[in-house]
Amino acid sequence: MSGGVSHVDSWDHKPKLFADAGKTVSVNEFQGRKGDFKMFAKRPQWEFAKHGQCGTEVSALFPHMAGCVDDICLIRSMKSDHTNHYEATLGIHTGSFTFARPSIGSWVSYGLGTENRNLPSFVVIAPKTPYAGGQVWASDFLPGAHQGTLVLPGAEPVANIRRRVETSRLQELELSAMAKMNQRHLASRAQDPLLSARIKSFETAFGMQSEMPEVFDLSKESDATLKLYGLERGSTKGFAWQCLVARRLAERGVRFVELIDVGSSDNWDAHGDMLTHAPLAKNVDQPIAGLLKDLKLRGMLEDTLVVWTTEFGRTPFNAAADAKGREHHHWVFSSWLAGAGVKPGTVYGESDDYGIDVAKDPVHVHDFHATILHLMGLDHERLTYRHTGRDYRLTDVAGNVVGGLLA
Amino acid sequence: MDSTPGRGHPFPSPTGWGYTQHGPYSAVYDHNQRSIYLMTQRIKRHPFLTLFDGADPNASTADRRTTTVPTQALYFLNDPFIHAKSEKFAERLAKLGRDDVERITAAYRLAVSRPPTDAERAEALDFLAMYRSELAAAKKGNVDTLAFAAFARVLFGSNEFLTVD
């Protein structure tokens, strides 16, 4: 979710923030500036209620996801290193808050390899460009095969996937002539795996042309499934389409699918008015709940990890008592995990009474990454790549697997 | 290719700039000059260079890794640039040779710097014949150019054309 979802309006219930709204709060930093600031506690916009067997409190902002709390491991003690969108977005994707590094999806693809050679191993479905642009799904110094393949809703979701020549037969003629030329070339040279790999890549590309469009063809999905996601038949709009396509990609062996709901504007960055969270929540709430239920129905949730996150939270206070919005807040925010070996129906970590800082069991972005890699069967300290003279990791020189999140 | 030195990119006038992290500057200025004249944008890598393992422009890269992936093959099969260039190549061949045999020889000389072997010439003639009849069946006009453009794509996609011995 791009822009910074307010934790105190969604996943982190702070009764004291409701009770003390309007009272002054002292903080020593505000929007990246150090100093003594007198701020006003701001009342959350949505009421909270207990949900599920576990009784986890979720606000009325996410009524559908609230219904799934028994499958969710909620983290209320997330910590990031930067108060600005660009850096925080880069950080949650790459573990680096300054320079571009390989995306977490690229690391997972590099660590696990591919299960389906007709599809890329890392797919990103993003209708708009997020903060920090394509850097967030780039493989950077990792081999290019691990970069995220961008999918856009519409006629040609993946670049050059549509056959440009008139008939399939014409393309087969071209490919067969090329194969003959390549075989002859290969036979006259010493064994070179690169040459064979290129020959193979054309066979795979031919397969992708039919397999990729099939992924995006939702016509065989039942009405019940579409209803689960809240998707109208024939529509490619909104997060519902993204979530359903994500399930289809996961089913076909794509290792890492990232869904980005909105871009670097008109997003969750509710400086002006918290009510702007409402339509954004409506876009994602039922589809995400639908995805969790659908994965569970198909027995896929056991070995599919679902991660919900944003780049940071929003201030529980503001500079004016009557401010309608909230500012950026990276000291504490909420994210959640579900499936694939995380503890379901639990809450991990706590923020303080107002949701200003972590009170218990902090989970830094590096810890979050280390845990995700662990759940994928990868040791974050051993998943390395040598670049410019040293070994690099997603977690760089930090991060601990958070045992408390694991089932 | 246009071999003249690069000129300025068509950047928008600074008086109209209002870029922020919410609405960042974003453009790709394509041209037919040497790639050294391409604009490098840090937050958005050039699509072609990204596909073929271009180095990260933010870092010094002494040793560039290369990969072989199907999305690169898709580029050779379907990208409009490859199709446009192969048609241009076909038009050029039409001027260089009077018949198919002369044109096939010219194509080999231009693409891989050698004449075709007898077997290759025979295969190319077969390919052109089958391609033309398939085009005619699909009711396409301009059959000669399209068939030679397809032959050009075969050459451009081949390992002999793309790799250095």
Coordinates of C-alpha atoms in Angstrom, one line a residue:
Chain A
M1 CA 0.0 0.0 0.0
S2 CA 1.8 3.2 -1.2
G3 CA 2.0 6.4 0.8
G4 CA 1.8 5.3 4.4
V5 CA -1.3 3.6 5.9
S6 CA -2.2 5.0 9.3
H7 CA -1.6 2.2 11.9
V8 CA -3.8 3.9 14.6
D9 CA -6.7 4.1 12.2
S10 CA -6.5 0.4 11.0
W11 CA -4.6 -2.4 12.8
D12 CA -3.4 -0.8 16.1
H13 CA -6.1 0.1 18.5
K14 CA -5.1 2.8 21.0
P15 CA -8.0 3.5 23.4
K16 CA -5.9 6.2 25.1
L17 CA -5.6 8.1 21.8
F18 CA -9.4 8.2 21.6
A19 CA -9.7 9.3 25.2
D20 CA -6.9 11.9 25.1
A21 CA -7.6 13.4 21.7
G22 CA -6.8 17.1 21.6
K23 CA -4.3 16.8 24.6
T24 CA -0.8 17.9 24.0
V25 CA 2.0 15.4 23.3
S26 CA 5.7 16.2 23.4
V27 CA 8.0 14.7 20.7
N28 CA 11.7 15.4 20.0
E29 CA 11.4 14.9 16.2
F30 CA 8.8 15.9 13.6
Q31 CA 9.0 15.0 9.9
G32 CA 12.7 14.5 10.1
R33 CA 13.5 17.7 12.1
K34 CA 14.9 17.4 15.6
G35 CA 13.7 19.7 18.4
D36 CA 11.0 20.0 21.1
F37 CA 7.6 19.9 19.5
K38 CA 4.3 20.3 21.2
M39 CA 1.8 18.3 19.3
F40 CA -1.9 17.5 19.6
A41 CA -3.1 13.9 20.0
K42 CA -5.5 13.2 17.1
R43 CA -8.5 10.9 17.5
P44 CA -8.6 7.9 15.1
Q45 CA -11.2 8.2 12.4
W46 CA -12.5 4.6 12.6
E47 CA -13.9 2.7 15.6
F48 CA -12.3 -0.6 16.5
A49 CA -13.9 -4.0 17.4
K50 CA -12.7 -7.5 18.3
H51 CA -12.8 -10.0 15.4
G52 CA -12.5 -13.8 15.0
Q53 CA -11.8 -16.5 17.5
C54 CA -8.5 -14.7 18.4
G55 CA -10.3 -11.4 19.1
T56 CA -7.7 -9.2 17.4
E57 CA -8.9 -5.7 17.2
V58 CA -9.2 -4.1 13.8
S59 CA -10.9 -0.9 12.8
A60 CA -14.0 -0.5 10.6
L61 CA -11.6 0.8 7.8
F62 CA -10.9 -2.9 6.8
P63 CA -14.1 -4.8 7.5
H64 CA -13.3 -7.7 5.2
M65 CA -9.7 -8.2 6.3
A66 CA -10.9 -8.0 9.9
G67 CA -12.9 -11.2 9.1
C68 CA -9.6 -13.0 8.3
V69 CA -7.7 -12.2 11.6
D70 CA -7.7 -15.9 12.6
D71 CA -5.4 -16.5 9.6
I72 CA -3.2 -13.4 10.1
C73 CA -0.1 -12.8 12.2
L74 CA -0.3 -9.1 12.8
I75 CA 2.8 -7.1 13.7
R76 CA 2.2 -3.9 15.6
S77 CA 5.8 -3.0 16.2
M78 CA 7.2 -2.4 12.7
K79 CA 10.1 0.1 12.5
S80 CA 11.6 1.8 9.5
D81 CA 14.6 4.1 9.2
H82 CA 13.3 7.0 7.2
T83 CA 10.5 9.5 7.3
N84 CA 10.3 10.1 3.6
H85 CA 8.4 8.1 1.0
Y86 CA 11.3 7.6 -1.5
E87 CA 13.7 6.2 1.1
A88 CA 11.2 4.3 3.1
T89 CA 9.7 2.6 -0.1
L90 CA 13.2 1.7 -1.3
G91 CA 14.0 0.4 2.2
I92 CA 10.9 -1.9 2.5
H93 CA 11.7 -3.3 -0.9
T94 CA 15.5 -3.6 -0.9
G95 CA 16.7 -3.2 2.7
S96 CA 18.6 -0.1 1.6
F97 CA 17.3 3.3 2.5
T98 CA 19.8 5.2 0.4
F99 CA 21.1 3.5 -2.8
A100 CA 19.2 1.1 -5.0
R101 CA 19.9 -2.6 -4.2
P102 CA 18.2 -5.8 -5.5
S103 CA 14.5 -6.0 -4.6
I104 CA 13.4 -8.7 -2.1
G105 CA 11.6 -10.4 -5.0
S106 CA 14.8 -10.6 -6.9
W107 CA 16.6 -12.1 -3.9
V108 CA 13.8 -14.7 -3.5
S109 CA 14.0 -15.5 -7.2
Y110 CA 17.8 -15.8 -7.0
G111 CA 17.5 -18.0 -3.9
L112 CA 14.7 -20.3 -5.1
G113 CA 15.2 -20.4 -8.8
T114 CA 12.2 -20.9 -11.1
E115 CA 9.4 -23.5 -11.0
N116 CA 7.9 -22.6 -14.4
R117 CA 10.2 -21.8 -17.2
N118 CA 7.3 -20.3 -19.3
L119 CA 6.8 -17.6 -16.7
P120 CA 9.1 -15.1 -15.0
S121 CA 9.9 -16.0 -11.4
F122 CA 9.2 -12.5 -10.1
V123 CA 6.1 -10.6 -11.3
V124 CA 5.0 -7.1 -10.2
I125 CA 1.5 -5.9 -10.9
A126 CA 1.4 -2.2 -10.5
P127 CA -1.0 0.0 -12.4
K128 CA 0.9 3.2 -11.5
T129 CA 4.6 3.9 -10.8
P130 CA 5.4 3.8 -7.1
Y131 CA 7.8 6.0 -5.1
A132 CA 11.4 5.3 -6.2
G133 CA 10.1 4.0 -9.5
G134 CA 11.3 0.8 -11.1
Q135 CA 14.1 0.5 -8.6
V136 CA 11.8 -1.2 -6.2
W137 CA 11.5 -4.3 -8.4
A138 CA 14.9 -4.1 -10.1
S139 CA 17.4 -6.9 -9.7
D140 CA 20.2 -4.3 -9.6
F141 CA 23.5 -6.2 -9.4
L142 CA 21.8 -9.6 -9.3
P143 CA 21.5 -11.3 -12.7
G144 CA 18.8 -9.8 -14.9
A145 CA 16.7 -13.0 -14.9
H146 CA 15.7 -12.1 -11.4
Q147 CA 14.2 -8.7 -12.1
G148 CA 10.5 -8.1 -11.5
T149 CA 8.5 -8.4 -14.7
L150 CA 6.0 -5.5 -14.7
V151 CA 2.5 -6.4 -15.5
L152 CA -0.1 -3.7 -16.3
P153 CA -3.8 -4.4 -16.5
G154 CA -5.0 -4.2 -20.2
A155 CA -4.4 -5.6 -23.7
E156 CA -0.7 -6.4 -23.5
P157 CA 0.0 -7.0 -19.8
V158 CA 3.7 -8.0 -20.5
A159 CA 5.9 -6.3 -23.1
N160 CA 6.2 -8.1 -26.5
I161 CA 4.0 -11.1 -25.3
R162 CA 1.7 -10.7 -28.3
R163 CA 2.8 -12.3 -31.5
R164 CA 3.4 -9.6 -34.1
V165 CA 3.3 -11.8 -37.2
E166 CA -0.1 -12.7 -38.7
T167 CA -0.2 -16.4 -37.9
S168 CA 1.4 -18.9 -35.5
R169 CA 2.5 -20.9 -38.5
L170 CA 4.6 -17.9 -39.8
Q171 CA 6.3 -17.6 -36.4
E172 CA 7.0 -21.3 -36.4
L173 CA 8.6 -21.0 -39.8
E174 CA 10.9 -18.3 -38.5
L175 CA 11.8 -20.2 -35.3
S176 CA 12.5 -23.4 -37.1
A177 CA 14.8 -21.6 -39.6
M178 CA 16.6 -19.9 -36.7
A179 CA 16.9 -23.2 -34.9
K180 CA 18.5 -24.8 -37.9
M181 CA 21.0 -22.0 -38.2
N182 CA 21.8 -22.1 -34.5
Q183 CA 22.2 -25.9 -34.4
R184 CA 24.7 -25.7 -37.3
H185 CA 26.5 -22.9 -35.5
L186 CA 26.6 -24.8 -32.2
A187 CA 27.8 -28.0 -33.9
S188 CA 30.9 -26.2 -35.2
R189 CA 31.9 -24.9 -31.8
A190 CA 33.1 -26.2 -28.5
Q191 CA 30.3 -26.8 -26.0
D192 CA 29.1 -23.4 -24.9
P193 CA 26.2 -23.4 -22.4
L194 CA 25.4 -19.8 -23.3
L195 CA 24.7 -20.7 -26.9
S196 CA 22.4 -23.6 -25.9
A197 CA 20.7 -21.4 -23.3
R198 CA 19.9 -18.8 -26.1
I199 CA 18.4 -21.5 -28.3
K200 CA 16.3 -22.7 -25.3
S201 CA 15.2 -19.2 -24.5
F202 CA 13.4 -18.9 -27.9
E203 CA 11.5 -22.1 -27.3
T204 CA 10.5 -20.8 -23.9
A205 CA 9.5 -17.4 -25.4
F206 CA 7.3 -19.3 -27.8
G207 CA 5.6 -21.0 -24.9
M208 CA 5.2 -17.8 -22.9
Q209 CA 3.2 -16.3 -25.7
S210 CA 0.5 -18.8 -25.1
E211 CA 0.9 -19.3 -21.3
M212 CA 1.1 -15.7 -20.3
P213 CA -2.2 -14.6 -21.9
E214 CA -3.8 -17.7 -20.3
V215 CA -2.8 -16.4 -16.9
F216 CA -4.8 -13.2 -17.6
D217 CA -7.8 -15.0 -19.1
L218 CA -10.2 -15.1 -16.1
S219 CA -13.1 -16.4 -18.2
K220 CA -12.9 -19.9 -16.6
E221 CA -13.0 -18.5 -13.0
S222 CA -16.3 -19.3 -11.4
D223 CA -18.9 -16.7 -10.3
A224 CA -18.3 -17.7 -6.7
T225 CA -14.5 -17.0 -7.0
L226 CA -15.1 -13.6 -8.7
K227 CA -17.6 -12.7 -5.9
L228 CA -15.0 -13.6 -3.3
Y229 CA -12.7 -11.0 -4.7
G230 CA -15.5 -8.6 -5.5
L231 CA -14.5 -8.6 -9.2
E232 CA -17.0 -7.9 -11.9
R233 CA -16.8 -10.4 -14.8
G234 CA -14.6 -9.0 -17.6
S235 CA -13.2 -6.2 -15.5
T236 CA -9.4 -5.7 -15.2
K237 CA -9.9 -2.8 -12.8
G238 CA -8.7 -2.3 -9.3
F239 CA -7.0 -4.5 -6.7
A240 CA -9.5 -7.3 -7.2
W241 CA -8.1 -8.1 -10.6
Q242 CA -4.5 -7.8 -9.2
C243 CA -5.3 -10.2 -6.4
L244 CA -7.0 -12.8 -8.6
V245 CA -4.1 -12.7 -11.1
A246 CA -1.7 -13.1 -8.2
R247 CA -3.4 -16.3 -7.2
R248 CA -3.2 -17.6 -10.8
L249 CA 0.5 -16.7 -11.0
A250 CA 1.2 -18.4 -7.7
E251 CA -0.7 -21.5 -8.9
R252 CA 1.6 -21.7 -12.0
G253 CA 4.8 -21.6 -10.0
V254 CA 5.7 -17.9 -10.0
R255 CA 7.9 -17.5 -6.9
F256 CA 7.2 -13.9 -5.9
V257 CA 4.3 -11.7 -6.9
E258 CA 4.1 -8.1 -5.7
L259 CA 1.0 -6.1 -5.9
I260 CA 1.2 -2.3 -5.6
D261 CA -2.2 -0.7 -5.3
V262 CA -1.5 2.9 -6.1
G263 CA 1.4 5.1 -7.3
S264 CA 3.3 8.0 -6.0
S265 CA 0.3 10.3 -5.9
D266 CA -3.4 10.0 -4.9
N267 CA -2.4 7.4 -2.4
W268 CA -2.4 6.7 1.4
D269 CA -0.4 9.8 2.0
A270 CA -3.3 11.4 4.0
H271 CA -1.7 14.7 5.1
G272 CA -4.9 16.7 4.3
D273 CA -7.7 14.4 5.4
M274 CA -7.8 10.9 6.9
L275 CA -11.0 10.3 5.1
T276 CA -9.0 9.9 1.9
H277 CA -8.0 6.4 3.3
A278 CA -11.7 5.3 2.8
P279 CA -11.8 4.8 -1.0
L280 CA -8.3 3.3 -1.0
A281 CA -9.3 0.8 1.7
K282 CA -12.4 -0.1 -0.3
N283 CA -10.2 -0.9 -3.3
V284 CA -8.0 -3.3 -1.4
D285 CA -10.1 -4.7 1.5
Q286 CA -12.4 -7.3 0.0
P287 CA -9.9 -8.4 -2.7
I288 CA -7.2 -9.1 0.0
A289 CA -9.7 -11.0 2.2
G290 CA -10.9 -12.8 -1.0
L291 CA -7.3 -13.8 -1.8
L292 CA -6.7 -15.2 1.7
K293 CA -10.0 -17.2 1.6
D294 CA -9.4 -18.4 -2.0
L295 CA -5.8 -19.6 -1.1
K296 CA -7.2 -21.4 1.9
L297 CA -10.0 -23.0 -0.1
R298 CA -7.5 -24.4 -2.6
G299 CA -5.1 -25.6 0.1
M300 CA -2.5 -23.1 -1.1
L301 CA -2.2 -20.9 2.1
E302 CA -0.1 -23.6 3.8
D303 CA 2.8 -22.9 1.5
T304 CA 2.1 -19.5 0.2
L305 CA 3.2 -16.5 2.2
V306 CA 1.0 -13.4 2.0
V307 CA 2.6 -10.2 3.2
W308 CA 0.7 -7.0 3.7
T309 CA 2.7 -3.8 4.3
T310 CA 3.1 -0.1 3.7
E311 CA 6.3 2.0 3.8
F312 CA 5.5 3.6 7.2
G313 CA 2.6 4.6 9.5
R314 CA 1.1 8.0 10.2
T315 CA 1.5 10.3 13.2
P316 CA -0.9 9.7 16.0
F317 CA -0.7 13.5 16.6
N318 CA -0.5 16.6 14.5
A319 CA 0.8 20.2 14.8
A320 CA -2.7 21.7 15.0
A321 CA -5.6 20.4 17.2
D322 CA -8.0 20.6 14.3
A323 CA -5.8 19.0 11.7
K324 CA -7.7 16.5 9.6
G325 CA -4.8 14.5 8.3
R326 CA -1.7 12.8 9.7
E327 CA 2.0 13.1 8.7
H328 CA 4.6 10.4 8.0
H329 CA 5.6 8.2 10.9
H330 CA 8.3 5.5 10.7
W331 CA 8.9 5.0 14.5
V332 CA 6.2 2.4 14.6
F333 CA 3.6 1.0 12.2
S334 CA 1.7 -2.2 11.4
S335 CA 2.2 -5.0 8.8
W336 CA 1.0 -8.6 8.7
L337 CA 1.9 -12.0 7.4
A338 CA -0.3 -15.0 6.7
G339 CA 0.2 -18.5 5.6
A340 CA 3.4 -20.5 4.9
G341 CA 4.4 -21.2 8.5
V342 CA 3.5 -18.0 10.3
K343 CA 1.5 -18.2 13.6
P344 CA -2.1 -17.6 12.6
G345 CA -4.5 -15.5 14.7
T346 CA -1.8 -13.8 16.7
V347 CA -0.5 -10.3 17.3
Y348 CA 3.2 -9.7 17.7
G349 CA 4.7 -6.6 19.3
E350 CA 3.1 -3.5 20.8
S351 CA 3.3 0.2 20.3
D352 CA 3.0 2.6 23.3
D353 CA -0.3 4.0 24.6
Y354 CA -0.6 6.5 21.8
G355 CA 1.0 4.5 19.0
I356 CA 4.0 6.8 18.8
D357 CA 6.9 4.4 19.4
V358 CA 7.5 0.6 19.8
A359 CA 6.8 -0.5 23.4
K360 CA 7.6 -4.2 23.0
D361 CA 9.3 -6.5 20.6
P362 CA 10.4 -4.2 17.7
V363 CA 10.5 -5.6 14.2
H364 CA 12.7 -3.5 12.0
V365 CA 12.4 -3.7 8.3
H366 CA 15.6 -5.9 8.3
D367 CA 14.1 -8.3 10.8
F368 CA 10.9 -8.4 8.6
H369 CA 13.1 -9.3 5.6
A370 CA 15.1 -11.9 7.5
T371 CA 11.9 -13.6 8.6
I372 CA 10.3 -13.6 5.2
L373 CA 13.5 -15.2 3.7
H374 CA 13.4 -17.7 6.6
L375 CA 9.8 -18.6 5.7
M376 CA 11.0 -19.1 2.1
G377 CA 13.6 -21.6 3.4
L378 CA 16.5 -19.1 2.9
D379 CA 19.0 -18.1 5.5
H380 CA 19.3 -14.3 5.2
E381 CA 23.0 -14.4 6.3
R382 CA 23.9 -17.0 3.7
L383 CA 21.9 -15.7 0.7
T384 CA 24.7 -13.5 -0.6
Y385 CA 26.0 -12.2 -3.9
R386 CA 29.5 -10.9 -4.6
H387 CA 29.5 -7.4 -6.0
T388 CA 32.2 -4.7 -6.2
G389 CA 34.5 -6.7 -3.9
R390 CA 32.2 -7.9 -1.2
D391 CA 29.3 -10.1 -0.5
Y392 CA 25.9 -8.4 -0.3
R393 CA 22.7 -9.5 1.5
L394 CA 19.1 -8.3 1.4
T395 CA 19.6 -7.5 5.1
D396 CA 23.1 -6.1 4.6
V397 CA 24.7 -6.4 8.0
A398 CA 21.6 -6.4 10.1
G399 CA 18.3 -8.3 10.7
N400 CA 17.2 -11.2 12.9
V401 CA 14.6 -13.8 12.2
V402 CA 11.7 -13.1 14.5
G403 CA 10.9 -16.4 16.1
G404 CA 7.7 -15.1 17.7
L405 CA 6.1 -14.9 14.2
L406 CA 6.7 -18.5 13.3
A407 CA 4.2 -21.3 13.9
Chain B
M1 CA 21.9 4.5 -37.4
D2 CA 22.5 8.2 -37.4
S3 CA 26.2 8.7 -36.9
T4 CA 26.1 12.4 -36.2
P5 CA 27.1 13.5 -32.7
G6 CA 24.3 13.8 -30.1
R7 CA 22.4 17.0 -29.6
G8 CA 20.4 18.1 -26.6
H9 CA 17.5 16.1 -25.4
P10 CA 14.0 17.7 -25.8
F11 CA 13.8 18.4 -22.0
P12 CA 10.7 20.4 -21.0
S13 CA 11.4 24.1 -20.3
P14 CA 12.5 24.7 -16.7
T15 CA 9.7 27.3 -16.3
G16 CA 7.3 24.5 -16.4
W17 CA 9.0 22.2 -13.9
G18 CA 7.0 21.1 -10.9
Y19 CA 8.5 17.7 -10.2
T20 CA 8.1 16.2 -6.8
Q21 CA 8.4 12.7 -5.4
H22 CA 4.7 12.3 -6.0
G23 CA 5.0 13.4 -9.6
P24 CA 8.6 12.6 -10.6
Y25 CA 10.2 13.5 -13.9
S26 CA 9.9 10.6 -16.3
A27 CA 10.9 10.3 -19.9
V28 CA 12.7 8.1 -22.4
Y29 CA 14.1 10.0 -25.4
D30 CA 14.7 7.4 -28.0
H31 CA 16.8 8.3 -31.1
N32 CA 18.8 6.5 -33.8
Q33 CA 22.2 7.8 -32.6
R34 CA 24.9 6.0 -30.6
S35 CA 23.6 4.7 -27.3
I36 CA 26.2 6.9 -25.4
Y37 CA 23.8 9.8 -26.2
L38 CA 20.9 8.2 -24.4
M39 CA 19.6 10.0 -21.4
T40 CA 20.2 8.2 -18.1
Q41 CA 17.5 8.5 -15.6
R42 CA 18.3 7.2 -12.1
I43 CA 14.9 6.2 -10.9
K44 CA 13.7 4.7 -14.2
R45 CA 16.1 2.5 -16.2
H46 CA 16.0 2.5 -20.0
P47 CA 13.7 -0.4 -21.0
F48 CA 16.1 -1.8 -23.7
L49 CA 19.2 -1.6 -21.5
T50 CA 17.3 -3.2 -18.6
L51 CA 16.3 -6.1 -20.8
F52 CA 19.9 -6.8 -21.9
D53 CA 21.6 -6.4 -18.5
G54 CA 22.7 -2.8 -18.7
A55 CA 24.7 -1.8 -15.7
D56 CA 23.1 0.1 -12.8
P57 CA 23.8 3.8 -13.6
N58 CA 24.0 4.6 -9.9
A59 CA 27.0 2.4 -9.3
S60 CA 30.4 1.8 -10.8
T61 CA 30.3 -1.6 -12.5
A62 CA 33.7 -3.1 -13.5
D63 CA 32.4 -6.4 -14.7
R64 CA 29.0 -6.6 -16.3
R65 CA 27.0 -9.9 -15.9
T66 CA 25.0 -11.2 -18.8
T67 CA 21.9 -13.2 -18.7
T68 CA 19.9 -15.2 -21.3
V69 CA 16.2 -15.0 -20.6
P70 CA 13.1 -15.6 -22.6
T71 CA 11.9 -12.0 -22.4
Q72 CA 15.0 -11.2 -24.6
A73 CA 13.8 -13.8 -27.1
L74 CA 10.3 -12.2 -27.0
Y75 CA 12.0 -8.9 -27.9
F76 CA 13.5 -10.5 -31.1
L77 CA 10.2 -12.1 -32.0
N78 CA 7.8 -9.3 -31.4
D79 CA 9.3 -5.9 -30.6
P80 CA 8.2 -3.2 -33.0
F81 CA 11.8 -2.0 -33.3
I82 CA 13.0 -5.4 -34.5
H83 CA 10.1 -5.6 -37.0
A84 CA 10.7 -2.0 -38.3
K85 CA 14.5 -2.7 -38.8
S86 CA 13.9 -6.1 -40.4
E87 CA 11.6 -4.5 -43.0
K88 CA 14.2 -1.8 -43.7
F89 CA 16.8 -4.5 -44.2
A90 CA 14.4 -6.3 -46.6
E91 CA 14.0 -3.1 -48.6
R92 CA 17.8 -2.7 -48.7
L93 CA 18.2 -6.3 -49.9
A94 CA 15.7 -5.7 -52.7
K95 CA 18.1 -3.0 -54.1
L96 CA 21.2 -5.1 -53.6
G97 CA 20.1 -8.2 -55.5
R98 CA 18.1 -9.0 -58.6
D99 CA 16.7 -12.4 -57.5
D100 CA 16.3 -14.4 -54.3
V101 CA 19.7 -16.0 -54.5
E102 CA 21.5 -12.7 -54.8
R103 CA 19.5 -11.2 -52.0
I104 CA 20.1 -14.2 -49.7
T105 CA 23.8 -13.8 -50.4
A106 CA 23.7 -10.1 -49.7
A107 CA 21.8 -10.8 -46.4
Y108 CA 24.4 -13.2 -45.2
R109 CA 27.2 -10.9 -46.1
L110 CA 25.7 -7.9 -44.3
A111 CA 24.5 -9.8 -41.2
V112 CA 27.3 -12.3 -40.6
S113 CA 30.0 -11.2 -42.9
R114 CA 30.2 -14.3 -45.0
P115 CA 28.4 -15.9 -48.0
P116 CA 25.9 -18.6 -47.2
T117 CA 26.9 -22.3 -47.8
D118 CA 25.0 -24.2 -50.5
A119 CA 22.9 -25.9 -47.9
E120 CA 22.1 -22.6 -46.2
R121 CA 21.1 -21.0 -49.5
A122 CA 18.8 -24.0 -50.3
E123 CA 17.3 -23.7 -46.8
A124 CA 16.8 -20.0 -47.2
L125 CA 15.0 -20.5 -50.6
D126 CA 12.7 -23.1 -49.0
F127 CA 12.0 -20.8 -46.1
L128 CA 11.1 -17.9 -48.4
A129 CA 8.8 -20.1 -50.5
M130 CA 7.0 -21.4 -47.5
Y131 CA 6.7 -18.0 -45.9
R132 CA 5.4 -16.4 -49.1
S133 CA 2.7 -19.1 -49.5
E134 CA 1.7 -18.8 -45.8
L135 CA 1.5 -15.0 -46.2
A136 CA -0.6 -15.4 -49.4
A137 CA -2.9 -17.8 -47.5
A138 CA -3.3 -15.2 -44.8
K139 CA -4.2 -12.7 -47.6
K140 CA -1.3 -10.4 -46.9
G141 CA 0.1 -8.0 -49.6
N142 CA 3.7 -6.9 -49.9
V143 CA 4.7 -10.6 -49.7
D144 CA 8.3 -10.1 -50.9
T145 CA 9.3 -7.5 -48.4
L146 CA 7.5 -9.3 -45.5
A147 CA 9.2 -12.7 -46.4
F148 CA 12.6 -11.1 -46.5
A149 CA 11.9 -9.2 -43.3
A150 CA 11.1 -12.5 -41.7
F151 CA 14.4 -13.9 -43.1
A152 CA 16.2 -10.9 -41.6
R153 CA 14.7 -11.6 -38.2
V154 CA 16.0 -15.2 -38.4
L155 CA 19.5 -13.8 -39.0
F156 CA 19.2 -11.1 -36.3
G157 CA 18.0 -13.6 -33.7
S158 CA 20.7 -16.2 -34.5
N159 CA 23.6 -16.9 -32.2
E160 CA 26.0 -16.3 -35.1
F161 CA 24.8 -12.7 -35.4
L162 CA 24.6 -11.9 -31.7
T163 CA 27.6 -13.6 -30.1
V164 CA 31.3 -12.9 -30.6
D165 CA 33.5 -15.9 -31.2

